mmCIF file of C-alpha atoms and ligand atoms in Angstrom:
data_model
loop_
_atom_site.group_PDB
_atom_site.id
_atom_site.type_symbol
_atom_site.label_atom_id
_atom_site.label_comp_id
_atom_site.label_asym_id
_atom_site.label_seq_id
_atom_site.Cartn_x
_atom_site.Cartn_y
_atom_site.Cartn_z
ATOM 1 C CA MET A 1 -151.441 40.676 -100.082
ATOM 2 C CA GLN A 2 -147.880 39.495 -101.271
ATOM 3 C CA ASP A 3 -145.217 41.157 -102.981
ATOM 4 C CA ARG A 4 -145.018 39.134 -105.948
ATOM 5 C CA ARG A 5 -142.832 41.511 -107.812
ATOM 6 C CA THR A 6 -139.404 40.476 -108.363
ATOM 7 C CA TYR A 7 -135.787 42.466 -109.573
ATOM 8 C CA ARG A 8 -133.388 41.251 -111.596
ATOM 9 C CA VAL A 9 -129.110 42.375 -111.291
ATOM 10 C CA ALA A 10 -126.370 41.330 -112.953
ATOM 11 C CA VAL A 11 -122.752 41.579 -112.322
ATOM 12 C CA SER A 12 -120.015 41.498 -115.866
ATOM 13 C CA LYS A 13 -116.811 43.104 -114.831
ATOM 14 C CA ASP A 14 -113.758 42.805 -116.494
ATOM 15 C CA TYR A 15 -112.209 42.345 -113.712
ATOM 16 C CA LEU A 16 -113.988 38.650 -113.441
ATOM 17 C CA VAL A 17 -112.085 36.722 -115.017
ATOM 18 C CA PHE A 18 -109.735 33.264 -114.539
ATOM 19 C CA ALA A 19 -106.867 32.098 -117.019
ATOM 20 C CA SER A 20 -106.328 28.233 -115.814
ATOM 21 C CA ALA A 21 -105.195 25.214 -117.481
ATOM 22 C CA HIS A 22 -107.233 22.449 -117.991
ATOM 23 C CA PHE A 23 -108.339 18.862 -119.860
ATOM 24 C CA ILE A 24 -111.533 17.384 -120.731
ATOM 25 C CA THR A 25 -112.283 13.703 -121.159
ATOM 26 C CA PHE A 26 -114.498 12.714 -123.661
ATOM 27 C CA ALA A 27 -116.589 9.458 -123.978
ATOM 28 C CA GLY A 28 -114.468 6.162 -124.544
ATOM 29 C CA HIS A 29 -110.992 7.040 -124.591
ATOM 30 C CA ARG A 30 -110.685 9.764 -126.003
ATOM 31 C CA CYS A 31 -108.841 13.109 -124.365
ATOM 32 C CA GLU A 32 -108.163 16.490 -124.805
ATOM 33 C CA PRO A 33 -105.222 17.642 -124.717
ATOM 34 C CA LEU A 34 -103.429 19.705 -121.441
ATOM 35 C CA HIS A 35 -104.402 23.557 -122.515
ATOM 36 C CA GLY A 36 -105.644 27.033 -120.717
ATOM 37 C CA HIS A 37 -108.092 29.552 -121.425
ATOM 38 C CA ASN A 38 -109.020 33.177 -120.386
ATOM 39 C CA TYR A 39 -112.615 32.443 -118.585
ATOM 40 C CA ARG A 40 -115.058 35.303 -118.301
ATOM 41 C CA VAL A 41 -117.509 35.288 -115.186
ATOM 42 C CA GLY A 42 -121.384 37.062 -115.934
ATOM 43 C CA VAL A 43 -123.623 36.038 -112.946
ATOM 44 C CA ALA A 44 -127.726 36.900 -112.693
ATOM 45 C CA LEU A 45 -129.713 37.764 -109.416
ATOM 46 C CA GLU A 46 -133.432 38.206 -109.214
ATOM 47 C CA GLY A 47 -135.421 38.212 -105.689
ATOM 48 C CA GLY A 48 -137.539 41.079 -103.771
ATOM 49 C CA LEU A 49 -135.928 43.859 -102.528
ATOM 50 C CA ASP A 50 -134.145 44.277 -98.485
ATOM 51 C CA GLY A 51 -136.873 45.884 -96.967
ATOM 52 C CA GLU A 52 -134.252 48.835 -95.348
ATOM 53 C CA SER A 53 -131.818 49.797 -98.121
ATOM 54 C CA TRP A 54 -134.551 48.957 -101.586
ATOM 55 C CA TYR A 55 -131.467 46.100 -103.402
ATOM 56 C CA VAL A 56 -131.735 42.357 -104.324
ATOM 57 C CA VAL A 57 -128.151 42.622 -103.052
ATOM 58 C CA ASP A 58 -125.515 44.875 -102.810
ATOM 59 C CA PHE A 59 -123.234 44.893 -105.827
ATOM 60 C CA SER A 60 -120.666 46.038 -103.694
ATOM 61 C CA VAL A 61 -121.247 42.116 -101.288
ATOM 62 C CA LEU A 62 -121.182 39.910 -104.905
ATOM 63 C CA LYS A 63 -118.705 41.862 -106.927
ATOM 64 C CA SER A 64 -115.979 41.186 -103.804
ATOM 65 C CA ILE A 65 -117.571 37.512 -103.209
ATOM 66 C CA LEU A 66 -116.989 36.486 -107.207
ATOM 67 C CA ARG A 67 -113.583 38.082 -107.204
ATOM 68 C CA ARG A 68 -112.452 35.608 -104.182
ATOM 69 C CA LEU A 69 -114.058 32.956 -106.194
ATOM 70 C CA CYS A 70 -112.250 34.143 -109.692
ATOM 71 C CA ALA A 71 -108.144 34.790 -107.670
ATOM 72 C CA GLU A 72 -108.933 30.894 -105.613
ATOM 73 C CA ILE A 73 -109.022 29.152 -108.980
ATOM 74 C CA ASP A 74 -106.992 32.039 -111.629
ATOM 75 C CA HIS A 75 -103.697 30.571 -112.867
ATOM 76 C CA LYS A 76 -104.293 27.047 -111.566
ATOM 77 C CA MET A 77 -103.830 23.841 -112.997
ATOM 78 C CA LEU A 78 -108.396 22.724 -112.573
ATOM 79 C CA LEU A 79 -108.226 19.292 -111.825
ATOM 80 C CA PRO A 80 -112.719 17.179 -111.538
ATOM 81 C CA SER A 81 -112.205 15.321 -108.638
ATOM 82 C CA ARG A 82 -115.033 13.416 -109.077
ATOM 83 C CA ASN A 83 -114.431 12.441 -112.806
ATOM 84 C CA PRO A 84 -114.323 8.769 -112.398
ATOM 85 C CA ARG A 85 -111.801 8.292 -115.564
ATOM 86 C CA LEU A 86 -108.755 9.635 -113.717
ATOM 87 C CA ARG A 87 -107.482 9.206 -110.645
ATOM 88 C CA ILE A 88 -105.795 12.202 -109.014
ATOM 89 C CA GLU A 89 -102.740 11.525 -105.985
ATOM 90 C CA HIS A 90 -101.195 13.503 -103.725
ATOM 91 C CA GLU A 91 -97.424 12.763 -103.621
ATOM 92 C CA GLY A 92 -94.920 14.876 -101.612
ATOM 93 C CA SER A 93 -95.514 18.532 -102.763
ATOM 94 C CA SER A 94 -96.575 17.138 -106.572
ATOM 95 C CA VAL A 95 -100.388 15.459 -107.974
ATOM 96 C CA ARG A 96 -100.561 12.002 -110.290
ATOM 97 C CA ILE A 97 -102.928 12.148 -112.484
ATOM 98 C CA ALA A 98 -103.928 8.644 -113.957
ATOM 99 C CA LEU A 99 -106.429 8.624 -116.716
ATOM 100 C CA ASP A 100 -108.164 4.843 -117.394
ATOM 101 C CA GLY A 101 -105.207 3.690 -114.976
ATOM 102 C CA GLU A 102 -102.302 4.607 -116.840
ATOM 103 C CA PRO A 103 -100.409 7.691 -115.696
ATOM 104 C CA LYS A 104 -100.629 11.469 -117.226
ATOM 105 C CA TYR A 105 -99.479 14.188 -115.511
ATOM 106 C CA VAL A 106 -97.552 15.158 -112.554
ATOM 107 C CA PHE A 107 -98.169 18.646 -111.019
ATOM 108 C CA PRO A 108 -97.287 21.330 -108.511
ATOM 109 C CA ALA A 109 -99.812 21.008 -106.167
ATOM 110 C CA GLU A 110 -99.638 24.415 -105.020
ATOM 111 C CA ASP A 111 -100.455 25.085 -108.283
ATOM 112 C CA CYS A 112 -104.192 22.870 -109.208
ATOM 113 C CA VAL A 113 -107.320 23.486 -107.115
ATOM 114 C CA LEU A 114 -109.522 20.302 -107.197
ATOM 115 C CA LEU A 115 -113.121 20.991 -107.866
ATOM 116 C CA GLU A 116 -115.987 18.522 -106.601
ATOM 117 C CA ILE A 117 -116.976 18.082 -110.509
ATOM 118 C CA PRO A 118 -117.085 15.746 -113.401
ATOM 119 C CA ASN A 119 -115.443 17.220 -116.226
ATOM 120 C CA THR A 120 -113.575 20.889 -116.408
ATOM 121 C CA THR A 121 -116.543 21.582 -118.752
ATOM 122 C CA VAL A 122 -118.010 25.518 -118.782
ATOM 123 C CA GLU A 123 -120.851 24.426 -117.771
ATOM 124 C CA MET A 124 -119.735 22.363 -114.289
ATOM 125 C CA LEU A 125 -117.725 25.221 -113.854
ATOM 126 C CA ALA A 126 -120.602 27.622 -114.292
ATOM 127 C CA GLU A 127 -122.424 25.452 -111.683
ATOM 128 C CA HIS A 128 -119.922 25.087 -108.961
ATOM 129 C CA LEU A 129 -119.258 28.881 -109.664
ATOM 130 C CA ALA A 130 -123.133 29.367 -108.882
ATOM 131 C CA ARG A 131 -122.809 26.794 -105.682
ATOM 132 C CA ARG A 132 -119.745 29.022 -104.482
ATOM 133 C CA THR A 133 -121.522 32.413 -105.031
ATOM 134 C CA LEU A 134 -125.008 31.176 -103.699
ATOM 135 C CA VAL A 135 -122.866 30.125 -100.146
ATOM 136 C CA GLU A 136 -121.106 33.353 -100.087
ATOM 137 C CA LEU A 137 -123.424 35.298 -100.174
ATOM 138 C CA GLU A 138 -126.163 33.202 -97.660
ATOM 139 C CA ALA A 139 -122.962 33.778 -95.444
ATOM 140 C CA CYS A 140 -123.165 37.687 -96.309
ATOM 141 C CA GLY A 141 -127.159 37.220 -95.005
ATOM 142 C CA VAL A 142 -128.607 37.696 -98.061
ATOM 143 C CA SER A 143 -132.107 36.216 -98.723
ATOM 144 C CA ARG A 144 -135.169 36.513 -101.146
ATOM 145 C CA LEU A 145 -133.412 35.306 -104.313
ATOM 146 C CA THR A 146 -134.990 33.285 -106.642
ATOM 147 C CA LYS A 147 -133.072 32.932 -109.509
ATOM 148 C CA ILE A 148 -129.270 32.511 -110.389
ATOM 149 C CA GLU A 149 -127.891 32.417 -113.513
ATOM 150 C CA LEU A 150 -124.112 31.447 -113.302
ATOM 151 C CA GLU A 151 -122.723 32.249 -116.917
ATOM 152 C CA VAL A 152 -118.004 31.342 -117.793
ATOM 153 C CA GLU A 153 -116.875 31.960 -121.008
ATOM 154 C CA GLU A 154 -114.227 30.086 -122.463
ATOM 155 C CA SER A 155 -112.994 32.432 -125.528
ATOM 156 C CA PHE A 156 -114.556 34.758 -127.504
ATOM 157 C CA GLY A 157 -118.670 33.642 -128.002
ATOM 158 C CA GLN A 158 -118.370 30.635 -125.866
ATOM 159 C CA SER A 159 -119.755 30.550 -123.310
ATOM 160 C CA ALA A 160 -122.241 28.440 -120.717
ATOM 161 C CA THR A 161 -125.043 29.326 -118.175
ATOM 162 C CA TYR A 162 -126.025 27.670 -115.360
ATOM 163 C CA ARG A 163 -129.955 28.302 -114.605
ATOM 164 C CA GLU A 164 -131.141 27.462 -110.901
ATOM 165 C CA LEU A 165 -134.205 28.722 -109.846
ATOM 166 C CA LEU A 166 -134.550 29.247 -105.851
ATOM 167 C CA GLY A 167 -138.163 29.754 -104.034
ATOM 168 C CA ASP A 168 -137.395 31.678 -101.822
ATOM 169 C CA ARG A 169 -134.342 30.987 -99.747
HETATM 170 ZN ZN1 LIG B 201 -111.046 24.454 -122.493
#
C-alpha cells in the first residue's frame, strides 16, 4: 500500500534577510518612488521522508540554499526584466531604465539584479525565490516534495506567501 504520510518542515532564520531597493509600477501610468525594504524570507516544504535519513530535507542544505539566494539580491537594486512598461538597457558599466518611454533612472550595473518577473512585488519575489529554491533542491537530489510555501515579508506584519503543489517530484 502507498505510504500517504507527509511531513512539513519550515525554516525561518534571522539571517535569511535581504536589504534591497525597488519600485513598483502600478496600473495606468503610476509608479512608486524608489525606496528599500529589509526583506525577510521563510520557507516551508512538505513531502515524504528520505528512506535512509528519516527527514524531508537536510536542514543544512535548505539553509545554505536560502542563504545563498538572499545574498544574491542583498544590497542590490531589484529590477523586473519582464515589466512591459520598463526598458532596461546596459550601457557600459551602467543600467539605464526608461518608464513608458521616458528616461527614469541610471544605476551602476554592479548594484543591479535583473529578475525574470513582471514587477518586484512581494508576491513575485516570493514566487521567484520559491522557483529558485526548487531548482537548487533538485540539483542537490532532494525529491518527494509535495508542496512549497515561501513567504517574503517586506516590513513588519506585511508579507506575501507563494504556494505551489508539486505532485511527486
Ligand atoms: Zn516597496
